[in-house]
Amino acid sequence: MIEIGWALPGAIAIPYLGMIAALLVPRRIPRSGWGIAAISLSITVAVSLPVALEVAHHGTLRFQFIDVFGVAVVPFLADGVSATLVVVNSTMMAGALVYTRTEGPRGTLFYTGWLLLAGSINGLAVIGSLFYLVVFLEITSLTIITLVAASDKEGATFAAIKYLFLAASGGIVALLGVGMVFVRTDSLLLSELPDAIAEIGYTDPQLQVAFGLILLGLSMKIGLFPFHGWLADAHAAAPDAVSALISGAVPALAVFVFLRILVTGFTIEFLATHPTLVTVFLYGMVGIMLVGNLAALFQRHIKLMLAYSTIAQFGLVLVGVALVNETAFQGAIVQMAGHGFAKGGLFILAGMLYLRFDARTIDEYAGVAKRAPLLAGTFVVLAISMIGLPPTVGFIGKWYIALGAIEEGAFLVAVLVVVSTLLTLGYTLPFINAMYFRSDREDRTERPGVTRGMVAIVVTAAALGIVLGLGSRWIVEVLVIT
């Protein structure tokens, strides 16, 4: 019987092998790229599901390649969060691929890039080495740049170049931090770092600087304020399927990388011994949460609104982390997972409304509900999940973060989490109001192209937002980083 641990490198290798096939096979069999990508991602989902079930029932799964000398070469690690992220990411990318079959983009460059991105994101989730985390993060960034630049929209190349500059800079900064960790601890294995760091001491200046550099580098890659300039441009210029990944999966994985380094490598005790750093980090993330929401409040273009909302939502996730509290930490993880479904679904849905009605702005959304009631209703459910209203998973995440803030005596933070929810309501409600309560445009024309597969994707995302909210007790127990 094949050991289930082999599924961890398999989640990386299968998309990579599919990438090679998508590059070579279309030369002999034209138009085969989409099918190769769809099969590769479907197999990846099938391989990763048993891992998620194994972790849910028996806890953390560890696996490593061993060379002939008996030395570990590449370590793999799957806990409740990482195993779930592999399933969610592979499913999201397979779903978004359904959208691209009609709307595009297409071609060898896109399909190879799509599969390279899938394998690299899965690598981020299950790798157990600090060095390989940075390597996969760089591959992910470069692939996103290529996918954004592949768009034929005006400004796509400029947006890709902006992200290239920030991503490269962030990668250098993070790699410098990783190098400092290695110099100080003589190890990059996440399983060895806790003991090594504890032995050196949590107050060691070099480790403090290294942690700060890693955090700064990842912030640049996520697009947190003030490094958010590339994010809005990339969303506006990128194909809708790529936007869904940029906003839903990629920031979640970047935040997960930070959590993996913090929890598994440095450990929570590292933050607990630096209360001043924690306070600065906490209120910095509160500021990012509010700035992102305020920026979204003034947007009339759906993709720009969702882009700035992403900044706010991941500011909120990091608020949960910065509270250094188990309740808030659980809320941050739930919020991170729930946001992926909600935001990814909203971006795909925004693309569908554009495909059918040529609608991107609030004014262009007027009266859409009368012509497409199912799409409008799905938009409302996904928006409710993003806002954080019961019974959706978005509510559970924010509720736990607010409770964690109250437990720590940070009542102002709890209030600002509620304010953030109200601001989110403020910038989603105008689109809903336009769809349901404004008169349809007389010059509106409908175009074909929205398929049943597309509808199934967004309806499933909306349903998951509710199901995960109702099953929140089980989710909180499963989504654990070790």
Short mmCIF file of C-alpha atoms in Angstrom, two decimals:
data_model
loop_
_atom_site.label_atom_id
_atom_site.label_comp_id
_atom_site.label_asym_id
_atom_site.label_seq_id
_atom_site.Cartn_x
_atom_site.Cartn_y
_atom_site.Cartn_z
CA MET A 1 0.00 0.00 0.00
CA ILE A 2 1.33 3.44 -0.93
CA GLU A 3 1.99 5.61 2.10
CA ILE A 4 -0.43 8.55 2.20
CA GLY A 5 2.49 10.88 2.88
CA TRP A 6 3.45 10.60 -0.80
CA ALA A 7 0.33 12.64 -1.57
CA LEU A 8 2.08 15.73 -0.17
CA PRO A 9 4.81 15.91 -2.84
CA GLY A 10 2.17 14.58 -5.24
CA ALA A 11 0.08 17.74 -4.77
CA ILE A 12 3.07 19.66 -6.13
CA ALA A 13 4.29 17.18 -8.74
CA ILE A 14 0.94 16.53 -10.45
CA PRO A 15 0.35 20.16 -11.52
CA TYR A 16 4.02 20.46 -12.50
CA LEU A 17 3.80 17.33 -14.69
CA GLY A 18 0.58 18.72 -16.14
CA MET A 19 2.43 21.95 -16.87
CA ILE A 20 5.02 20.06 -18.92
CA ALA A 21 2.26 18.21 -20.77
CA ALA A 22 0.38 21.47 -21.44
CA LEU A 23 3.57 22.88 -22.90
CA LEU A 24 4.41 19.93 -25.19
CA VAL A 25 1.20 18.09 -26.12
CA PRO A 26 -0.60 21.01 -27.87
CA ARG A 27 2.19 20.99 -30.47
CA ARG A 28 0.83 17.62 -31.62
CA ILE A 29 -2.78 17.92 -30.45
CA PRO A 30 -4.09 21.49 -30.87
CA ARG A 31 -6.47 22.91 -28.23
CA SER A 32 -5.59 20.21 -25.72
CA GLY A 33 -4.21 22.63 -23.10
CA TRP A 34 -7.49 23.24 -21.29
CA GLY A 35 -8.23 19.53 -20.99
CA ILE A 36 -4.74 18.80 -19.67
CA ALA A 37 -5.08 21.55 -17.06
CA ALA A 38 -8.55 20.35 -16.03
CA ILE A 39 -7.42 16.72 -15.67
CA SER A 40 -4.29 17.70 -13.73
CA LEU A 41 -6.22 19.84 -11.24
CA SER A 42 -8.95 17.21 -10.85
CA ILE A 43 -6.34 14.56 -10.02
CA THR A 44 -4.71 16.98 -7.57
CA VAL A 45 -8.04 17.47 -5.78
CA ALA A 46 -8.58 13.69 -5.67
CA VAL A 47 -5.08 13.15 -4.23
CA SER A 48 -5.34 15.92 -1.64
CA LEU A 49 -8.76 14.98 -0.24
CA PRO A 50 -7.51 11.80 1.53
CA VAL A 51 -4.74 13.88 3.10
CA ALA A 52 -7.26 16.37 4.48
CA LEU A 53 -9.38 13.53 5.89
CA GLU A 54 -6.31 11.83 7.39
CA VAL A 55 -5.24 15.05 9.10
CA ALA A 56 -8.78 15.74 10.33
CA HIS A 57 -8.95 12.33 12.02
CA HIS A 58 -5.35 11.72 13.14
CA GLY A 59 -3.66 15.10 13.32
CA THR A 60 -0.51 16.46 11.69
CA LEU A 61 1.03 14.44 8.86
CA ARG A 62 4.80 14.60 8.30
CA PHE A 63 6.74 13.16 5.38
CA GLN A 64 10.24 13.54 3.99
CA PHE A 65 12.45 12.33 1.19
CA ILE A 66 15.46 10.43 2.49
CA ASP A 67 18.64 10.12 0.43
CA VAL A 68 21.05 7.17 0.41
CA PHE A 69 23.07 8.74 3.23
CA GLY A 70 20.04 8.84 5.54
CA VAL A 71 19.79 12.62 5.57
CA ALA A 72 16.42 14.35 5.12
CA VAL A 73 16.39 16.21 1.79
CA VAL A 74 12.96 17.80 1.56
CA PRO A 75 10.53 17.78 4.51
CA PHE A 76 6.76 18.01 4.09
CA LEU A 77 4.20 18.97 6.72
CA ALA A 78 0.39 18.92 6.58
CA ASP A 79 -1.77 20.15 9.44
CA GLY A 80 -5.44 21.09 9.50
CA VAL A 81 -4.89 24.44 7.78
CA SER A 82 -2.36 23.41 5.13
CA ALA A 83 -4.23 20.24 4.12
CA THR A 84 -7.43 22.25 3.77
CA LEU A 85 -5.68 24.97 1.78
CA VAL A 86 -4.40 22.44 -0.76
CA VAL A 87 -7.93 21.15 -1.33
CA VAL A 88 -9.43 24.65 -1.45
CA ASN A 89 -6.73 26.03 -3.75
CA SER A 90 -6.89 23.13 -6.19
CA THR A 91 -10.69 23.27 -6.22
CA MET A 92 -10.73 27.05 -6.74
CA MET A 93 -8.26 26.83 -9.60
CA ALA A 94 -10.23 24.02 -11.23
CA GLY A 95 -13.41 26.06 -10.86
CA ALA A 96 -11.85 29.22 -12.27
CA LEU A 97 -10.56 27.13 -15.17
CA VAL A 98 -14.17 26.34 -16.09
CA TYR A 99 -14.76 30.08 -16.43
CA THR A 100 -11.74 30.51 -18.71
CA ARG A 101 -13.00 27.93 -21.20
CA THR A 102 -15.55 30.46 -22.45
CA GLU A 103 -14.14 33.83 -21.48
CA GLY A 104 -10.42 33.08 -21.64
CA PRO A 105 -7.56 33.64 -21.43
CA ARG A 106 -6.39 30.62 -23.39
CA GLY A 107 -3.23 29.34 -24.97
CA THR A 108 -0.11 27.43 -24.01
CA LEU A 109 1.35 30.28 -21.95
CA PHE A 110 -1.77 30.59 -19.81
CA TYR A 111 -2.31 26.88 -19.14
CA THR A 112 1.33 26.22 -18.29
CA GLY A 113 1.37 29.27 -16.01
CA TRP A 114 -1.90 28.20 -14.38
CA LEU A 115 -0.55 24.75 -13.51
CA LEU A 116 2.80 26.16 -12.39
CA LEU A 117 0.89 28.46 -10.04
CA ALA A 118 -1.22 25.57 -8.71
CA GLY A 119 1.81 23.43 -7.92
CA SER A 120 3.72 26.31 -6.34
CA ILE A 121 0.81 27.33 -4.11
CA ASN A 122 0.42 23.73 -2.96
CA GLY A 123 4.15 23.70 -2.28
CA LEU A 124 3.75 26.72 -0.02
CA ALA A 125 1.08 24.86 1.93
CA VAL A 126 2.89 21.58 2.61
CA ILE A 127 6.64 22.26 2.56
CA GLY A 128 8.50 22.03 5.87
CA SER A 129 11.59 24.09 5.08
CA LEU A 130 12.03 27.84 5.46
CA PHE A 131 14.22 27.97 2.36
CA TYR A 132 11.73 26.15 0.13
CA LEU A 133 8.92 28.36 1.42
CA VAL A 134 10.75 31.35 -0.02
CA VAL A 135 11.50 29.48 -3.26
CA PHE A 136 7.85 28.55 -3.83
CA LEU A 137 6.78 32.08 -2.90
CA GLU A 138 9.08 33.50 -5.59
CA ILE A 139 7.79 31.06 -8.21
CA THR A 140 4.24 32.01 -7.26
CA SER A 141 4.97 35.73 -7.60
CA LEU A 142 6.68 35.38 -10.99
CA THR A 143 3.85 33.22 -12.30
CA ILE A 144 1.24 35.77 -11.23
CA ILE A 145 3.21 38.48 -13.02
CA THR A 146 3.15 36.38 -16.20
CA LEU A 147 -0.60 35.69 -15.93
CA VAL A 148 -1.41 39.37 -15.36
CA ALA A 149 0.77 40.41 -18.29
CA ALA A 150 -1.00 37.83 -20.49
CA SER A 151 -4.15 39.97 -20.41
CA ASP A 152 -4.93 42.05 -23.48
CA LYS A 153 -6.37 44.85 -21.35
CA GLU A 154 -4.81 48.29 -21.31
CA GLY A 155 -2.38 48.70 -18.43
CA ALA A 156 -1.79 44.97 -17.89
CA THR A 157 1.92 45.16 -18.69
CA PHE A 158 2.41 48.21 -16.47
CA ALA A 159 0.57 46.50 -13.58
CA ALA A 160 2.73 43.40 -14.02
CA ILE A 161 5.92 45.48 -13.98
CA LYS A 162 4.81 47.25 -10.77
CA TYR A 163 4.18 43.91 -9.11
CA LEU A 164 7.48 42.57 -10.43
CA PHE A 165 9.33 45.40 -8.71
CA LEU A 166 7.54 44.99 -5.38
CA ALA A 167 7.56 41.18 -5.47
CA ALA A 168 11.26 41.06 -6.28
CA SER A 169 12.02 43.60 -3.56
CA GLY A 170 9.88 41.71 -1.05
CA GLY A 171 11.54 38.44 -2.00
CA ILE A 172 15.01 39.89 -1.45
CA VAL A 173 14.00 41.29 1.94
CA ALA A 174 12.40 38.00 3.05
CA LEU A 175 15.36 35.98 1.78
CA LEU A 176 17.72 38.21 3.75
CA GLY A 177 15.68 37.45 6.87
CA VAL A 178 15.79 33.72 6.13
CA GLY A 179 19.56 33.94 5.67
CA MET A 180 19.93 35.60 9.06
CA VAL A 181 17.87 32.82 10.65
CA PHE A 182 20.15 30.20 9.08
CA VAL A 183 23.32 31.99 10.17
CA ARG A 184 22.04 32.17 13.74
CA THR A 185 20.44 28.72 14.08
CA ASP A 186 22.35 26.66 11.48
CA SER A 187 19.03 25.19 10.31
CA LEU A 188 16.13 26.00 7.98
CA LEU A 189 13.95 23.01 8.88
CA LEU A 190 10.77 24.23 10.55
CA SER A 191 10.78 21.18 12.82
CA GLU A 192 14.19 22.15 14.25
CA LEU A 193 13.79 25.92 14.52
CA PRO A 194 11.67 26.09 17.73
CA ASP A 195 14.30 24.37 19.88
CA ALA A 196 17.16 26.26 18.23
CA ILE A 197 15.49 29.65 18.69
CA ALA A 198 14.48 28.86 22.28
CA GLU A 199 18.06 27.87 23.08
CA ILE A 200 19.46 31.09 21.60
CA GLY A 201 16.78 33.20 23.26
CA TYR A 202 13.70 35.00 21.97
CA THR A 203 15.29 38.38 22.67
CA ASP A 204 18.29 37.75 20.42
CA PRO A 205 18.71 40.94 18.29
CA GLN A 206 19.62 39.09 15.10
CA LEU A 207 16.54 36.88 15.31
CA GLN A 208 14.39 39.94 15.97
CA VAL A 209 15.72 41.65 12.85
CA ALA A 210 15.31 38.44 10.84
CA PHE A 211 11.66 38.12 11.89
CA GLY A 212 11.03 41.76 11.01
CA LEU A 213 12.59 41.34 7.56
CA ILE A 214 10.51 38.25 6.82
CA LEU A 215 7.34 40.06 7.91
CA LEU A 216 8.22 43.11 5.79
CA GLY A 217 8.99 41.01 2.72
CA LEU A 218 5.73 39.08 2.97
CA SER A 219 3.78 42.33 3.49
CA MET A 220 5.16 43.61 0.19
CA LYS A 221 4.08 40.43 -1.57
CA ILE A 222 0.58 40.41 -0.06
CA GLY A 223 0.04 44.05 -1.01
CA LEU A 224 -0.60 45.41 2.47
CA PHE A 225 -0.63 49.19 2.86
CA PRO A 226 1.61 51.02 1.95
CA PHE A 227 2.70 48.37 -0.58
CA HIS A 228 -0.76 48.06 -2.08
CA GLY A 229 -0.23 50.12 -5.24
CA TRP A 230 0.20 47.10 -7.51
CA LEU A 231 -2.88 45.30 -6.18
CA ALA A 232 -5.63 47.52 -7.59
CA ASP A 233 -3.88 47.87 -10.95
CA ALA A 234 -3.35 44.11 -11.21
CA HIS A 235 -6.99 43.36 -10.40
CA ALA A 236 -8.29 45.90 -12.90
CA ALA A 237 -6.01 44.69 -15.69
CA ALA A 238 -5.91 40.94 -15.03
CA PRO A 239 -8.36 38.44 -16.53
CA ASP A 240 -11.25 37.75 -14.16
CA ALA A 241 -10.08 34.21 -13.39
CA VAL A 242 -6.62 35.51 -12.49
CA SER A 243 -8.17 38.25 -10.33
CA ALA A 244 -10.06 35.57 -8.39
CA LEU A 245 -6.76 33.84 -7.58
CA ILE A 246 -4.89 37.08 -6.81
CA SER A 247 -7.57 38.09 -4.33
CA GLY A 248 -8.75 34.75 -2.99
CA ALA A 249 -5.96 32.18 -2.88
CA VAL A 250 -2.64 33.98 -3.21
CA PRO A 251 -2.93 36.44 -0.28
CA ALA A 252 -4.28 33.62 1.89
CA LEU A 253 -1.24 31.52 1.10
CA ALA A 254 1.13 34.44 1.77
CA VAL A 255 -0.52 34.98 5.16
CA PHE A 256 -0.33 31.24 5.77
CA VAL A 257 3.42 31.34 5.05
CA PHE A 258 3.77 34.03 7.71
CA LEU A 259 1.70 31.94 10.15
CA ARG A 260 3.74 28.84 9.36
CA ILE A 261 7.00 30.70 10.02
CA LEU A 262 5.59 32.28 13.20
CA VAL A 263 3.80 29.30 14.74
CA THR A 264 5.92 26.38 13.54
CA GLY A 265 9.29 28.14 13.36
CA PHE A 266 9.55 31.06 15.77
CA THR A 267 6.54 29.94 17.89
CA ILE A 268 3.96 32.16 19.58
CA GLU A 269 6.29 32.50 22.59
CA PHE A 270 8.53 34.67 20.41
CA LEU A 271 5.75 37.24 20.02
CA ALA A 272 4.76 36.95 23.68
CA THR A 273 8.24 38.09 24.74
CA HIS A 274 8.00 41.24 22.58
CA PRO A 275 4.89 43.10 23.80
CA THR A 276 5.94 46.40 22.20
CA LEU A 277 6.42 44.74 18.82
CA VAL A 278 3.06 43.02 19.18
CA THR A 279 1.31 46.31 20.02
CA VAL A 280 2.84 48.10 17.03
CA PHE A 281 1.99 45.15 14.78
CA LEU A 282 -1.58 44.98 16.09
CA TYR A 283 -2.48 48.62 15.57
CA GLY A 284 -0.60 48.70 12.28
CA MET A 285 -2.86 45.90 11.04
CA VAL A 286 -5.92 47.69 12.43
CA GLY A 287 -4.87 50.72 10.40
CA ILE A 288 -4.46 48.61 7.25
CA MET A 289 -7.89 47.09 7.84
CA LEU A 290 -9.51 50.52 8.08
CA VAL A 291 -7.54 52.09 5.20
CA GLY A 292 -8.45 49.21 2.89
CA ASN A 293 -12.13 49.50 3.79
CA LEU A 294 -12.16 53.27 3.37
CA ALA A 295 -10.49 52.98 -0.04
CA ALA A 296 -13.06 50.37 -1.11
CA LEU A 297 -15.86 52.65 0.07
CA PHE A 298 -15.09 55.17 -2.68
CA GLN A 299 -14.85 52.69 -5.56
CA ARG A 300 -17.59 52.41 -8.18
CA HIS A 301 -15.83 49.73 -10.24
CA ILE A 302 -16.54 46.23 -8.91
CA LYS A 303 -13.01 44.85 -9.39
CA LEU A 304 -11.38 47.85 -7.71
CA MET A 305 -13.83 47.62 -4.82
CA LEU A 306 -13.01 43.94 -4.35
CA ALA A 307 -9.27 44.63 -4.66
CA TYR A 308 -9.21 47.19 -1.85
CA SER A 309 -11.51 44.95 0.17
CA THR A 310 -8.84 42.25 -0.04
CA ILE A 311 -6.35 44.59 1.63
CA ALA A 312 -8.85 45.23 4.42
CA GLN A 313 -9.77 41.58 4.90
CA PHE A 314 -6.18 40.43 5.27
CA GLY A 315 -5.48 43.33 7.59
CA LEU A 316 -8.29 41.85 9.70
CA VAL A 317 -6.76 38.37 9.50
CA LEU A 318 -3.44 39.71 10.77
CA VAL A 319 -5.24 41.59 13.55
CA GLY A 320 -6.37 38.16 14.76
CA VAL A 321 -2.78 36.94 14.65
CA ALA A 322 -1.39 40.03 16.38
CA LEU A 323 -3.74 39.61 19.35
CA VAL A 324 -1.63 36.54 20.34
CA ASN A 325 -4.75 34.89 21.65
CA GLU A 326 -6.06 31.41 20.82
CA THR A 327 -9.62 32.59 20.18
CA ALA A 328 -8.54 35.42 17.87
CA PHE A 329 -6.03 33.15 16.17
CA GLN A 330 -8.75 30.63 15.38
CA GLY A 331 -10.87 33.47 14.03
CA ALA A 332 -8.02 34.62 11.79
CA ILE A 333 -7.65 31.16 10.26
CA VAL A 334 -11.41 30.77 9.71
CA GLN A 335 -11.58 34.27 8.22
CA MET A 336 -8.68 33.49 5.89
CA ALA A 337 -10.33 30.31 4.60
CA GLY A 338 -13.81 31.84 4.30
CA HIS A 339 -12.52 34.90 2.48
CA GLY A 340 -11.02 32.70 -0.24
CA PHE A 341 -14.41 31.24 -1.17
CA ALA A 342 -16.29 34.54 -0.90
CA LYS A 343 -13.82 36.74 -2.76
CA GLY A 344 -12.97 34.14 -5.39
CA GLY A 345 -16.68 33.61 -6.04
CA LEU A 346 -17.34 37.35 -6.25
CA PHE A 347 -14.58 37.88 -8.80
CA ILE A 348 -15.85 35.05 -10.99
CA LEU A 349 -19.39 36.37 -10.62
CA ALA A 350 -18.25 39.88 -11.52
CA GLY A 351 -16.72 38.41 -14.66
CA MET A 352 -19.97 36.63 -15.49
CA LEU A 353 -22.00 39.83 -15.12
CA TYR A 354 -19.53 41.60 -17.38
CA LEU A 355 -19.68 38.76 -19.89
CA ARG A 356 -23.48 38.84 -20.02
CA PHE A 357 -24.33 42.52 -19.41
CA ASP A 358 -21.05 44.39 -19.98
CA ALA A 359 -21.43 45.58 -16.36
CA ARG A 360 -18.49 46.68 -14.21
CA THR A 361 -19.68 49.77 -12.31
CA ILE A 362 -22.51 50.51 -9.89
CA ASP A 363 -24.48 52.33 -12.61
CA GLU A 364 -24.06 49.40 -14.99
CA TYR A 365 -25.40 47.00 -12.33
CA ALA A 366 -28.78 48.81 -12.34
CA GLY A 367 -31.69 46.39 -12.75
CA VAL A 368 -29.53 43.29 -13.23
CA ALA A 369 -31.57 41.31 -10.68
CA LYS A 370 -34.66 41.36 -12.91
CA ARG A 371 -32.77 39.81 -15.81
CA ALA A 372 -30.54 37.43 -13.82
CA PRO A 373 -32.17 36.71 -10.44
CA LEU A 374 -30.00 33.67 -9.68
CA LEU A 375 -26.75 35.56 -10.30
CA ALA A 376 -27.97 38.54 -8.27
CA GLY A 377 -29.05 36.31 -5.39
CA THR A 378 -25.69 34.56 -5.43
CA PHE A 379 -23.96 37.94 -5.35
CA VAL A 380 -25.95 38.85 -2.22
CA VAL A 381 -25.03 35.61 -0.42
CA LEU A 382 -21.34 35.97 -1.27
CA ALA A 383 -21.43 39.63 -0.21
CA ILE A 384 -23.03 38.68 3.12
CA SER A 385 -20.20 36.22 3.72
CA MET A 386 -17.60 38.89 2.90
CA ILE A 387 -19.37 41.43 5.14
CA GLY A 388 -19.42 38.92 7.98
CA LEU A 389 -23.11 38.51 8.77
CA PRO A 390 -24.64 35.32 10.23
CA PRO A 391 -24.93 32.49 9.40
CA THR A 392 -21.94 32.68 7.05
CA VAL A 393 -18.34 31.68 7.72
CA GLY A 394 -17.36 35.36 7.47
CA PHE A 395 -19.37 36.06 10.61
CA ILE A 396 -17.66 33.25 12.51
CA GLY A 397 -14.19 34.54 11.66
CA LYS A 398 -14.94 38.12 12.71
CA TRP A 399 -16.81 36.96 15.82
CA TYR A 400 -13.84 34.96 17.08
CA ILE A 401 -11.42 37.82 16.35
CA ALA A 402 -13.63 40.28 18.24
CA LEU A 403 -14.00 37.85 21.17
CA GLY A 404 -10.25 37.37 21.25
CA ALA A 405 -9.77 41.14 21.41
CA ILE A 406 -12.20 41.37 24.32
CA GLU A 407 -10.41 38.53 26.14
CA GLU A 408 -7.15 40.51 25.81
CA GLY A 409 -8.81 43.69 27.05
CA ALA A 410 -8.37 45.32 23.62
CA PHE A 411 -11.90 46.72 23.55
CA LEU A 412 -11.00 49.38 20.98
CA VAL A 413 -9.84 46.68 18.57
CA ALA A 414 -13.11 44.79 19.07
CA VAL A 415 -15.08 47.96 18.30
CA LEU A 416 -12.98 48.62 15.19
CA VAL A 417 -13.65 45.07 13.95
CA VAL A 418 -17.36 45.94 14.12
CA VAL A 419 -16.65 49.25 12.36
CA SER A 420 -14.83 47.29 9.66
CA THR A 421 -17.93 45.16 9.19
CA LEU A 422 -20.09 48.27 8.80
CA LEU A 423 -17.67 49.73 6.25
CA THR A 424 -17.77 46.48 4.27
CA LEU A 425 -21.55 46.73 4.29
CA GLY A 426 -21.20 50.32 3.10
CA TYR A 427 -19.29 49.47 -0.07
CA THR A 428 -21.17 46.30 -1.03
CA LEU A 429 -24.68 47.66 -0.46
CA PRO A 430 -24.57 50.18 -3.37
CA PHE A 431 -24.01 47.33 -5.84
CA ILE A 432 -26.85 45.29 -4.31
CA ASN A 433 -29.11 48.34 -4.25
CA ALA A 434 -28.39 49.02 -7.93
CA MET A 435 -29.18 45.43 -8.91
CA TYR A 436 -32.50 45.27 -7.06
CA PHE A 437 -33.87 48.78 -6.65
CA ARG A 438 -32.69 50.81 -9.62
CA SER A 439 -34.36 50.80 -13.02
CA ASP A 440 -32.85 48.68 -15.73
CA ARG A 441 -30.88 50.55 -18.38
CA GLU A 442 -32.86 51.04 -21.58
CA ASP A 443 -29.80 50.52 -23.76
CA ARG A 444 -28.78 47.26 -22.05
CA THR A 445 -27.96 44.38 -24.33
CA GLU A 446 -27.43 40.79 -23.22
CA ARG A 447 -24.62 38.65 -24.59
CA PRO A 448 -24.29 34.87 -24.58
CA GLY A 449 -21.39 33.16 -22.89
CA VAL A 450 -22.40 32.46 -19.28
CA THR A 451 -22.48 28.68 -19.00
CA ARG A 452 -24.10 26.35 -16.50
CA GLY A 453 -20.65 25.38 -15.31
CA MET A 454 -19.90 29.00 -14.39
CA VAL A 455 -23.21 29.29 -12.53
CA ALA A 456 -22.50 26.06 -10.66
CA ILE A 457 -19.12 27.41 -9.52
CA VAL A 458 -20.44 30.62 -7.95
CA VAL A 459 -23.53 28.96 -6.46
CA THR A 460 -21.28 26.34 -4.85
CA ALA A 461 -19.02 29.06 -3.43
CA ALA A 462 -22.05 30.83 -1.95
CA ALA A 463 -23.41 27.59 -0.50
CA LEU A 464 -20.04 26.77 1.06
CA GLY A 465 -20.02 30.16 2.78
CA ILE A 466 -23.24 29.18 4.58
CA VAL A 467 -22.37 25.51 5.18
CA LEU A 468 -18.97 26.39 6.66
CA GLY A 469 -20.65 28.97 8.86
CA LEU A 470 -23.16 26.45 10.18
CA GLY A 471 -20.38 23.90 10.72
CA SER A 472 -18.07 26.38 12.39
CA ARG A 473 -17.54 24.35 15.57
CA TRP A 474 -16.04 21.46 13.61
CA ILE A 475 -14.05 23.82 11.38
CA VAL A 476 -12.42 25.57 14.33
CA GLU A 477 -11.31 22.19 15.69
CA VAL A 478 -9.85 21.07 12.35
CA LEU A 479 -8.16 24.28 11.14
CA VAL A 480 -5.11 24.17 13.37
CA ILE A 481 -1.52 25.12 12.54
CA THR A 482 1.11 23.01 14.31
#
